[in-house]
Coordinates of C-alpha atoms in Angstrom, one line a residue:
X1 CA 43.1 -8.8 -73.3
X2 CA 43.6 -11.3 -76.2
X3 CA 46.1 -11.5 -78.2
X4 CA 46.2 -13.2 -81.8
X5 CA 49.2 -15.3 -83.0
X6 CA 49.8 -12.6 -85.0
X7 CA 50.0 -10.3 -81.8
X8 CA 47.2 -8.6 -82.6
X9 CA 45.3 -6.6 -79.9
X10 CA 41.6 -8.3 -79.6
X11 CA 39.4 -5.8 -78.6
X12 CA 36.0 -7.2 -78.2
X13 CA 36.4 -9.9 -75.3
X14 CA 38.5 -6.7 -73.4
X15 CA 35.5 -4.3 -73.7
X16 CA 32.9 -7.7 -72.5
X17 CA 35.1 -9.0 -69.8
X18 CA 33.2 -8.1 -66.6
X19 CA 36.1 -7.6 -64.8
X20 CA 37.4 -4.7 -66.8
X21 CA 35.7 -1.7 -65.0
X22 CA 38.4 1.2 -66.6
X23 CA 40.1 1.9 -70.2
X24 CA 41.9 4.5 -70.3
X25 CA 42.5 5.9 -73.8
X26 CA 46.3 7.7 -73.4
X27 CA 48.9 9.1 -76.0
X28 CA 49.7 12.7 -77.2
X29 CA 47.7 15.1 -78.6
X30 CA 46.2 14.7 -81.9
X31 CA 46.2 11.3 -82.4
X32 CA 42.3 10.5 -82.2
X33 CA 41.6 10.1 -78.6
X34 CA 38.7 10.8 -78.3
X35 CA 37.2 9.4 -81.5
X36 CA 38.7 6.1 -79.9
X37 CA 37.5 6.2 -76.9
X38 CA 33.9 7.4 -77.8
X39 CA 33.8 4.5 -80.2
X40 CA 35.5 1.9 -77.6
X41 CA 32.3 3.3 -74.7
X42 CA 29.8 2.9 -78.1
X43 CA 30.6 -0.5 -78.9
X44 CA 31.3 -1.5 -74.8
X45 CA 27.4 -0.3 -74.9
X46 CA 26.0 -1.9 -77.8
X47 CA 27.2 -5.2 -76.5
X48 CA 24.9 -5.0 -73.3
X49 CA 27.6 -2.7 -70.4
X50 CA 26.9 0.1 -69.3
X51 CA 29.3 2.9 -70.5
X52 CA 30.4 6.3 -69.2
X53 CA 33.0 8.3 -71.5
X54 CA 34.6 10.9 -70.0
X55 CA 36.0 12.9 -72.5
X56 CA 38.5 16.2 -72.0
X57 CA 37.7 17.0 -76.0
X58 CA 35.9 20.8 -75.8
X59 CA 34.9 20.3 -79.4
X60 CA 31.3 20.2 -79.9
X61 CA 31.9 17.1 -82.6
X62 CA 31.7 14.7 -80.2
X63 CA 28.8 15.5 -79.0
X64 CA 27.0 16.1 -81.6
X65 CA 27.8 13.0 -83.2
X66 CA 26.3 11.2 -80.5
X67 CA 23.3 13.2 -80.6
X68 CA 23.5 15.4 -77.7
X69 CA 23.2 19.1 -77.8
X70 CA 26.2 19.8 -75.5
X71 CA 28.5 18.0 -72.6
X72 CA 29.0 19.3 -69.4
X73 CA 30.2 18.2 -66.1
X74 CA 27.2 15.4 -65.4
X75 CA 26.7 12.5 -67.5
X76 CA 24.1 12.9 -70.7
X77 CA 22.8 9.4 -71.7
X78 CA 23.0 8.9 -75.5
X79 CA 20.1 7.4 -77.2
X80 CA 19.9 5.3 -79.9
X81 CA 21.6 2.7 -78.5
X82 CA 21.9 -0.7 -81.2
X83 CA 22.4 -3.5 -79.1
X84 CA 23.3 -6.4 -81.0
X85 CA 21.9 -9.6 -81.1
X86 CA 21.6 -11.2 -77.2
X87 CA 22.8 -8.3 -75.5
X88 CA 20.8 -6.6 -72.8
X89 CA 21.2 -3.8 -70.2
X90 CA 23.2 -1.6 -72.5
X91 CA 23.3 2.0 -72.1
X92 CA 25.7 5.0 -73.0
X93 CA 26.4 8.0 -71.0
X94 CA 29.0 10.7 -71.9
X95 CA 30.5 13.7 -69.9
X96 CA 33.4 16.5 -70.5
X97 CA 35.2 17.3 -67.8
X98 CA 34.4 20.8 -66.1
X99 CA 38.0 21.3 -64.8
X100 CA 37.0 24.3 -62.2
X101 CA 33.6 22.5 -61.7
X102 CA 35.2 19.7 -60.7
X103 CA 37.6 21.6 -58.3
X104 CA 35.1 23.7 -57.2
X105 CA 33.0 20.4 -56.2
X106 CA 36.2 19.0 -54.1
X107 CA 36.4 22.0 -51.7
X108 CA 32.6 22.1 -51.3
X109 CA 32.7 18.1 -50.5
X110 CA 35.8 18.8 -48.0
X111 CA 35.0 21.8 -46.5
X112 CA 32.4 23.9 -44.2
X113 CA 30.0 26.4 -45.9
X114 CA 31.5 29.3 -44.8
X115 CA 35.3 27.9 -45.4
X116 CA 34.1 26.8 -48.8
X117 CA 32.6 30.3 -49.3
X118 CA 35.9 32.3 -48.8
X119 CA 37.7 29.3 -51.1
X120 CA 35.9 29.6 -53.8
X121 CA 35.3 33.5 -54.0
X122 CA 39.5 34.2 -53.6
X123 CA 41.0 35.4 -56.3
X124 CA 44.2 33.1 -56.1
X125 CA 41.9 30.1 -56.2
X126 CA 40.1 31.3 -58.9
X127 CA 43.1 31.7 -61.0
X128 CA 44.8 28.2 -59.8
X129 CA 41.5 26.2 -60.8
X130 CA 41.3 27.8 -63.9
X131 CA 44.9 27.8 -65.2
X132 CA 47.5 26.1 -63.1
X133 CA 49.8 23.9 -64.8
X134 CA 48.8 20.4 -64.6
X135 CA 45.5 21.5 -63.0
X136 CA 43.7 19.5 -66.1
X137 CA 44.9 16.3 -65.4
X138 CA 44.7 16.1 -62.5
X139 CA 40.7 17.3 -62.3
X140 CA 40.4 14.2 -64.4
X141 CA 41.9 11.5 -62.4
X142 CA 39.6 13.1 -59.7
X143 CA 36.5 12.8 -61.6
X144 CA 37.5 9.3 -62.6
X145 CA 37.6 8.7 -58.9
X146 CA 34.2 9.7 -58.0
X147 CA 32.6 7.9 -61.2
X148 CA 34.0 5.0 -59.7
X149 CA 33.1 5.7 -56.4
X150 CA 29.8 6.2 -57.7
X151 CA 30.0 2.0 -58.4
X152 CA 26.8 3.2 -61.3
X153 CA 28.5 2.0 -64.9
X154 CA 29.8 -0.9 -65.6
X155 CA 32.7 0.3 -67.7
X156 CA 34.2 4.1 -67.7
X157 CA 36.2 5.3 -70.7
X158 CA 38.2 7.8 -69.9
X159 CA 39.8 10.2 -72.7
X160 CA 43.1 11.7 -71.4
X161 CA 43.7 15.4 -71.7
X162 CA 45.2 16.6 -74.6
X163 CA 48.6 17.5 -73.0
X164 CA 51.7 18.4 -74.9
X165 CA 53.5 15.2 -73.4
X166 CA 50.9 11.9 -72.7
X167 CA 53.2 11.5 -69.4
X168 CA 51.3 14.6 -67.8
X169 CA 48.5 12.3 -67.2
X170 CA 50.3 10.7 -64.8
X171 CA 52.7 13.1 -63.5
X172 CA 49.8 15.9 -62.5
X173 CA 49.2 14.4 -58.8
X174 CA 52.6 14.7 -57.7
X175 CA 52.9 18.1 -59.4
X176 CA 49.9 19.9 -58.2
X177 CA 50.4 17.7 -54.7
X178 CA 54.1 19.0 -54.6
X179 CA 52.9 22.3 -55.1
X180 CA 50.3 22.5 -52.0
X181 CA 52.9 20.9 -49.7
X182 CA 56.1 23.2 -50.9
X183 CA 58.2 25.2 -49.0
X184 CA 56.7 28.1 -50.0
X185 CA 52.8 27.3 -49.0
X186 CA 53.9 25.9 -46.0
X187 CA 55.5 28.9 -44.6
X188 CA 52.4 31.1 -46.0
X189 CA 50.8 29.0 -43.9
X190 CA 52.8 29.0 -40.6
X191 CA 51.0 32.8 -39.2
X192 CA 47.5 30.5 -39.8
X193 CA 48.6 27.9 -38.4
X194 CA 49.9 30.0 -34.9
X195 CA 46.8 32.2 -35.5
X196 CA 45.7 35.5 -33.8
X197 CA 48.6 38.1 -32.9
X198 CA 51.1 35.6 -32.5
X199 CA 50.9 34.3 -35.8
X200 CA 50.8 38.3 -36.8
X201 CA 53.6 38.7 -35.0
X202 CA 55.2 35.7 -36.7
X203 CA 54.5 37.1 -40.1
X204 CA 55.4 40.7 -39.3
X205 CA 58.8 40.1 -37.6
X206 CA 59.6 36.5 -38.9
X207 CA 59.0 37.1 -43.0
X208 CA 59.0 40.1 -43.1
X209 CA 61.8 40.4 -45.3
X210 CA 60.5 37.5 -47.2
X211 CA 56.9 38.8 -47.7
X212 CA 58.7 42.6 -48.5
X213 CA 60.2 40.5 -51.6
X214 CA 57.4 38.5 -52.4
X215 CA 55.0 41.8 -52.3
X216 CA 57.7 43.6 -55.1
X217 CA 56.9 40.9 -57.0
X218 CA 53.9 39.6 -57.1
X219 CA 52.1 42.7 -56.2
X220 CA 50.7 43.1 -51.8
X221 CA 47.2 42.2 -52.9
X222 CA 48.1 39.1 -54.8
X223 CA 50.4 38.1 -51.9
X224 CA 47.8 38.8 -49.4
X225 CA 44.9 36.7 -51.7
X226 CA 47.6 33.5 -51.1
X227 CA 47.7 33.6 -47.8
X228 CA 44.2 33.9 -47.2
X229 CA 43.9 30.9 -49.7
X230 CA 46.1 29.1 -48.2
X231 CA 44.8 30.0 -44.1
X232 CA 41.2 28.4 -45.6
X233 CA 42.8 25.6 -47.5
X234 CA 44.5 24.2 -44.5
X235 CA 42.8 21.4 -43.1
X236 CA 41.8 20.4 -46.9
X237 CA 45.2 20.2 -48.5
X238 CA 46.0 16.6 -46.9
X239 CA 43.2 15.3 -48.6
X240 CA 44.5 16.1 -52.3
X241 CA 47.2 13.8 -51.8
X242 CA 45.3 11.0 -50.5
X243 CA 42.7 11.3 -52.9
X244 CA 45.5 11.1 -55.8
X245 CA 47.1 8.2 -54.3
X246 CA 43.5 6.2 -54.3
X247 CA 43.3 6.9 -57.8
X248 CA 46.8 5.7 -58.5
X249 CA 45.7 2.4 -57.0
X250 CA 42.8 2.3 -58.8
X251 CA 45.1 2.8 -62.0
X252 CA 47.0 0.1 -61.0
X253 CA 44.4 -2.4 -60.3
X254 CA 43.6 -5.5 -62.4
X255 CA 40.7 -3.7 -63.7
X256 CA 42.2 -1.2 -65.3
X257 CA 43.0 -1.5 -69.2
X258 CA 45.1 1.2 -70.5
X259 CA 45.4 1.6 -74.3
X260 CA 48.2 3.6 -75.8
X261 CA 47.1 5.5 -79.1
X262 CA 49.3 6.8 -81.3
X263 CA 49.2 7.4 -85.4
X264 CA 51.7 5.9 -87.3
X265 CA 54.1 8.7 -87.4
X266 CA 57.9 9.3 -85.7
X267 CA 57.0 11.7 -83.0
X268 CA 53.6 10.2 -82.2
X269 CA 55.2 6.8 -82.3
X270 CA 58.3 8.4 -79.9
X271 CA 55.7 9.6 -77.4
X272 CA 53.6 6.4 -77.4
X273 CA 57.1 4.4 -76.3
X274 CA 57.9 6.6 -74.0
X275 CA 54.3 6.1 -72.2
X276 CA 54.4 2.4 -72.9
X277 CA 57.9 2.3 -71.0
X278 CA 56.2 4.6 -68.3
X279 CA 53.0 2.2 -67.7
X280 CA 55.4 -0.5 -67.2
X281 CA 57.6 1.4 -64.7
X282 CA 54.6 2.0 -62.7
X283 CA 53.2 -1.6 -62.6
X284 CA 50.1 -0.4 -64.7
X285 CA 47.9 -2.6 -66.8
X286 CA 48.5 -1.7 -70.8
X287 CA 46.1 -3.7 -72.9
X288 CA 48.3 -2.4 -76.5
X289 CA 48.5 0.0 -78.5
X290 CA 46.0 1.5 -81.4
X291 CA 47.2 2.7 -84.3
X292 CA 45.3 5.5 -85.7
X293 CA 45.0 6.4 -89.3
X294 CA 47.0 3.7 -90.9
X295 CA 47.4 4.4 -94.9
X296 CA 46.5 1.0 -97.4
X297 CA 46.0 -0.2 -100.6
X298 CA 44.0 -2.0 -102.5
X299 CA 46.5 -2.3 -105.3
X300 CA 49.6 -3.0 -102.6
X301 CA 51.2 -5.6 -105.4
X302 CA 52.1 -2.5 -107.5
X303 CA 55.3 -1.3 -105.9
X304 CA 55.9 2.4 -106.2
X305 CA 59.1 2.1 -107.9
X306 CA 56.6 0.2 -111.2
X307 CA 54.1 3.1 -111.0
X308 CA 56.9 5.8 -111.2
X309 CA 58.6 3.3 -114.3
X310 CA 55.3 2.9 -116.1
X311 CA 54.3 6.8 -115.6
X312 CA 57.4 7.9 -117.5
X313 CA 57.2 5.3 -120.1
X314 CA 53.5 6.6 -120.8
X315 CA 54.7 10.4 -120.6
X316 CA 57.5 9.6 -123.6
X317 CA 55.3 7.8 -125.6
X318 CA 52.8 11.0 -125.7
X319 CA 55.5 13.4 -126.0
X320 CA 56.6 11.3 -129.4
X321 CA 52.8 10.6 -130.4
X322 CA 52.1 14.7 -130.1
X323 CA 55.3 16.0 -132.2
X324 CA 54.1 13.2 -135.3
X325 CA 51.3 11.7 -134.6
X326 CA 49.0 14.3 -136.5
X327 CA 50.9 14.5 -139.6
X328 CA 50.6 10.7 -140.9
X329 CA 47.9 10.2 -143.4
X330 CA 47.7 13.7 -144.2
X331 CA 49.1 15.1 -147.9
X332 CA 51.7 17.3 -147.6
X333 CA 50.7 20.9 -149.2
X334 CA 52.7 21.8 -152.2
X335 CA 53.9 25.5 -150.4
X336 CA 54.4 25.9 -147.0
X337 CA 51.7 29.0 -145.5
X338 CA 53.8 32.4 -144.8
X339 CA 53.1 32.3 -141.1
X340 CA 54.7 28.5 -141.0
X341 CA 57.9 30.1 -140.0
X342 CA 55.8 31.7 -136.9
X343 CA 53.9 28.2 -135.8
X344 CA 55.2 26.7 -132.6
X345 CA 57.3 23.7 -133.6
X346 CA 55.5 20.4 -133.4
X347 CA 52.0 22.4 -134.4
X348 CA 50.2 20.9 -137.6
X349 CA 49.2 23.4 -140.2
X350 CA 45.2 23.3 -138.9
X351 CA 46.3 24.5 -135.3
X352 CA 49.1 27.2 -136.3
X353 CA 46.9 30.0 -136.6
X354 CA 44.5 28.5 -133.5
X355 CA 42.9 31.1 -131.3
X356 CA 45.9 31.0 -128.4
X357 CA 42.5 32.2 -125.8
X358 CA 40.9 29.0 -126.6
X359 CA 40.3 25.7 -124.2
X360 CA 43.4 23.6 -124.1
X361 CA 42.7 20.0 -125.2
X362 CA 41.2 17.9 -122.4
X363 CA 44.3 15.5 -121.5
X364 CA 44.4 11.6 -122.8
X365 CA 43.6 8.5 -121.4
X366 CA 47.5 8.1 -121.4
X367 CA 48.0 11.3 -119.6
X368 CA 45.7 10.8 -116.7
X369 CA 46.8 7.1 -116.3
X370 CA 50.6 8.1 -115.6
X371 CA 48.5 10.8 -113.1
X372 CA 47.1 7.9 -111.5
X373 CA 50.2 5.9 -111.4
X374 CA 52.1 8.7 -109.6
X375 CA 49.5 9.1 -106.9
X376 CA 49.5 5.4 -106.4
X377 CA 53.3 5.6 -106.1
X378 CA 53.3 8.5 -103.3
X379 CA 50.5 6.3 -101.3
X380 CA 52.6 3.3 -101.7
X381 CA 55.7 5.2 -100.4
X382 CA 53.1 6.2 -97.7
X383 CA 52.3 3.0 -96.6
X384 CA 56.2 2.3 -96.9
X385 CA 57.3 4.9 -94.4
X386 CA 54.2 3.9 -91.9
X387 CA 54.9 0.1 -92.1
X388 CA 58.9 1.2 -91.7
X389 CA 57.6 3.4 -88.5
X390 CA 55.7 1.0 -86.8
X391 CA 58.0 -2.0 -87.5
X392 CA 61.0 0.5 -85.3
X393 CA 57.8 0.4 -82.6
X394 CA 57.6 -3.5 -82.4
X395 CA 61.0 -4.1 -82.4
X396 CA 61.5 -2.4 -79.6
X397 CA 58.4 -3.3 -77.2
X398 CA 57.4 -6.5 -79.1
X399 CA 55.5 -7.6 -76.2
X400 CA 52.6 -4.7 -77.0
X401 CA 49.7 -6.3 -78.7
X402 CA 48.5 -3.7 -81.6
X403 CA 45.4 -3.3 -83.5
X404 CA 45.4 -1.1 -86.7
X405 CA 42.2 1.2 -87.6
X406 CA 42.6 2.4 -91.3
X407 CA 42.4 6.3 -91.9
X408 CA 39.3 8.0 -92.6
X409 CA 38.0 10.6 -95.3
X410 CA 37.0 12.9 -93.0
X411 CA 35.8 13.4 -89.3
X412 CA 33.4 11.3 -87.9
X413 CA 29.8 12.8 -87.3
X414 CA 27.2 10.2 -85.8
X415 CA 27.0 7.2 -84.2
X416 CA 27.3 5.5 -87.2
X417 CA 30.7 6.8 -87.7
X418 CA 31.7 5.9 -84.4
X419 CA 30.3 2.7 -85.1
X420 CA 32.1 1.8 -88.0
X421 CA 35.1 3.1 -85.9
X422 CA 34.6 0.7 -83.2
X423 CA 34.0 -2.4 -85.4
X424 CA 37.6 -1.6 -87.4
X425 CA 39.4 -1.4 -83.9
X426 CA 37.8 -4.8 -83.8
X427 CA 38.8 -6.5 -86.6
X428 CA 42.6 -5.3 -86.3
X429 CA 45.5 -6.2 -88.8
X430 CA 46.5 -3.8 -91.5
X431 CA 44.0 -1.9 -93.4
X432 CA 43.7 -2.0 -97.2
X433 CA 42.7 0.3 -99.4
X434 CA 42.1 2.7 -96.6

C-alpha cells in the first residue's frame, strides 16, 4: 500500500506488488462490491498478473459485462484482455461461488464414496448446505482456500457476500464450527459413536426423554435424518475447524490486502468503522477504504445558499415582468371589452378570451435558469452532507488511507466500464463534476 501526503489510498503499486497474493473487497451490502472488485482483478490483469475474482454477486451483470455467458463454480477466463504498455502474462478469470457446490466438494474430498453417498443424499444436509445461517460465508473462505491452495493465479480478488452486517464474513467459521461441535450434535452423536446395540441402548434408555421432546418438535423423521447426518459426518467434522483456521491465517498473512468499501452515506459509513475496528482487532491487513459513488461538481465555487439567492431573485423579477411587462408600448383602448371584468387579473386584452385548452407558453430563459440554479443547490447540499459524512469517518480512524471513485450514471456493462472503474480507483481524491 501507498499512501499520498494527502492520505490517499494508491492503488496501482498495491494491485503490482508481487507479494500481494489476496484483496479482499469487504463492507455491507449495496455498496458496489462487486463492481470494485471486478474492476480491481481487471486492471490487476491488464497490468501483466494473473487474476481470479471470486465474486458471491448472482446477478448476471457481472458476467455479462465481462463477456461471459454465465458464472459458475469453476473459473471462466475473460477475453479481451488490454494489457498496457510493457506488461506481459496477464490473464483474467472469474468465478461465483456455488455455495452447496462448494460444500458438496468438501465432503466428497474428506470422505469415502459410500460415506459421501449417504452425506450428500440426507435430507438434513441438503437443507444445511442450502440455507443454514452463515453457511454463505463461510463456503467462501473455503473456496478462497482451495484457490490458493491451487498456487495457479497470481492475485485472487475475492468479493464478500452480501450479508446484512460486513462482520459475517468473519464471524461465519466460528458460527457454523460452533454449531458442528455444540452440545446438541455431540450428544446426537454419542449412540454412533458407541455403535451397535449399545449405542441403541444408549439412545433408547439414555435420551430418551430428550429425543421424545426433540421428535414433538421437530417432527421423528427430521430428528432421525440428524442423526444419521451426524453418525456419517463424524470423522469429517474436525476438519471444518481446521480448515477455517488455515484460512484465518491466510487472512492474516502479509499478503493479504483487505479493502473496506463503503458509499458515502451514515449507515454505510457506520458499518464500514465497525469492520475497520474489527480487521484491526484481529491483526488483519486493511489496505483503506473505497468510497463508492461520491457526488461532485464542476461548478463547486457556487455555494448552494447563491443558487437558492439568485433562483428567487430571477422568480420575482418574472412574476413583476408577467403582471406589466405586456402592456408598455401598447395604446390603451378608449372602452374596456364587456368580458374585461371576466379576464384573469394580470391577462392583457389579446389573451383574455384565449382558448383556456391551448399549449401553455414554453417557460423563459429566466425560468429554466432559477430551475437550474435549484438543482445545482440540492447537488451542492449533496456533496455537503457526503464531504460532512466522510470527514466524521477520518476523524475517527485517520490512519485509513481512502481513495474516492465518483458516482456513475448508470450500471456498468462491459469491460470498458469496469475499466474506466478501475482507472478512477486509481487516480483517487475527490471527484468533480461526477
Amino acid at each position: 500500500m501507498t499512501l499520498t501526503p494527502e492520505g490517499t489510498l494508491d492503488v496501482d503499486p498495491l494491485l503490482d506488488d508481487p507479494q500481494t497474493r489476496i484483496v479482499v473487497c469487504c463492507g455491507s451490502g449495496g455498496v458496489g462490491k462487486t463492481t470494485t472488485a471486478a474492476a480491481l482483478g481487471l486492471r490487476a490483469a491488464e497490468r501483466g498478473r494473473k487474476v481470479v475474482v471470486l465474486t458471491i454477486d448472482p446477478a448476471r451483470r457481472l458476467a455479462q459485462s465481462m463477456g461471459i455467458d454465465s458464472l459458475d463454480n469453476t473459473p471462466r477466463r475473460v477475453k479481451d484482455i488490454a494489457t498496457v504498455e510493457g506488461a506481459e502474462g496477464g490473464e483474467l478469470h472469474a468465478m461465483m461461488l456455488d455455495m452447496k457446490r462448494t460444500f458438496d466438494e468438501i465432503v466428497e474430498a474428506h470422505a469415502d464414496e459410500e460415506r459421501a453417498k449417504a452425506i450428500l443424499n440426507n435430507p438434513f444436509y441438503q437443507s444445511l448446505s442450502a440455507g443454514f445461517a452463515g453457511t454463505q460465508e463461510y463456503m467462501a473462505m473455503e473456496k478462497l482456500g482451495q484457490l490458493r491452495s491451487r498456487d495457479e493465479w497470481d492475485l485472487i480478488v475475492v468479493d464478500t457476500p452480501p450479508s446484512r452486517s460486513a462482520l459475517d464474513f468473519l464471524d461465519a467459521p466460528q458460527r457454523l464450527g460452533s454449531f458442528l461441535d455444540g452440545k446438541l450434535i455431540r450428544l446426537l452423536m454419542a449412540p454412533a459413536k458407541i455403535g451397535g446395540r449399545a449405542g441403541m441402548k444408549f439412545l433408547n434408555v439414555g435420551m430418551s426423554m430428550m429425543t421424545g421432546t426433540l421428535g414433538k418438535l421437530l417432527g421423528g423423521q427430521l430428528l432421525r435424518d440428524v442423526q444419521t447426518f451426524v453418525a456419517a459426518m463424524d470423522t469429517t467434522f474436525g476438519g471444518f475447524r481446521t480448515r477455517a483456521d488455515a484460512t484465518y491465517k491466510l487472512l492474516q498473512a502479509p499478503g493479504t490486502a483487505f479493502l473496506v468499501v463503503a458509499a458515502p452515506e451514515r449507515d454505510a459509513l457506520r458499518e464500514a468503522a465497525y469492520f475497520v475496528e474489527r480487521l484491526a482487532a484481529e491483526k488483519m491487513p486493511l489496505a483503506g477504504l473505497v468510497l463508492n459513488r461520491v457526488h461532485g461538481s464542476g461548478a463547486s465555487r457556487l455555494s448552494a445558499e447563491r443558487a437558492l439567492a439568485a433562483a428567487e431573485n430571477l422568480d420575482e423579477r418574472r412574476i413583476v415582468d408577467q403582471t406589466g411587462g405586456k402592456e408598455e408600448g401598447r395604446a390603451t383602448p378608449e372602452a374596456p371589452p364587456e368580458s374585461s371584468s371576466e379576464a384573469p387579473f394580470g391577462a392583457s386584452p389579446e389573451t383574455s378570451g384565449a382558448d383556456p385548452t391551448a399549449e401553455p407558453d414554453e417557460p423563459g430563459i429566466e425560468q429554466l435558469t432559477a430551475g437550474l440554479l435549484r438543482l445545482h443547490a440540492e447537488r451542492m447540499q449533496m456533496v455537503a452532507r457526503e464531504q460532512r459524512t466522510r470527514d466524521r469517518f477520518t476523524a475517527l480512524h485517520p490512519e485509513v488511507a481512502v481513495t474516492e471513485v465518483a458516482a456513475l450514471p448508470g450500471d456498468v456493462h462491459d469491460l470498458t466500464g469496469l475499466r474506466d472503474i478501475g482507472e478512477r480507483l486509481a487516480a483517487g481524491g475527490t471527484p468533480a463534476g461526477a
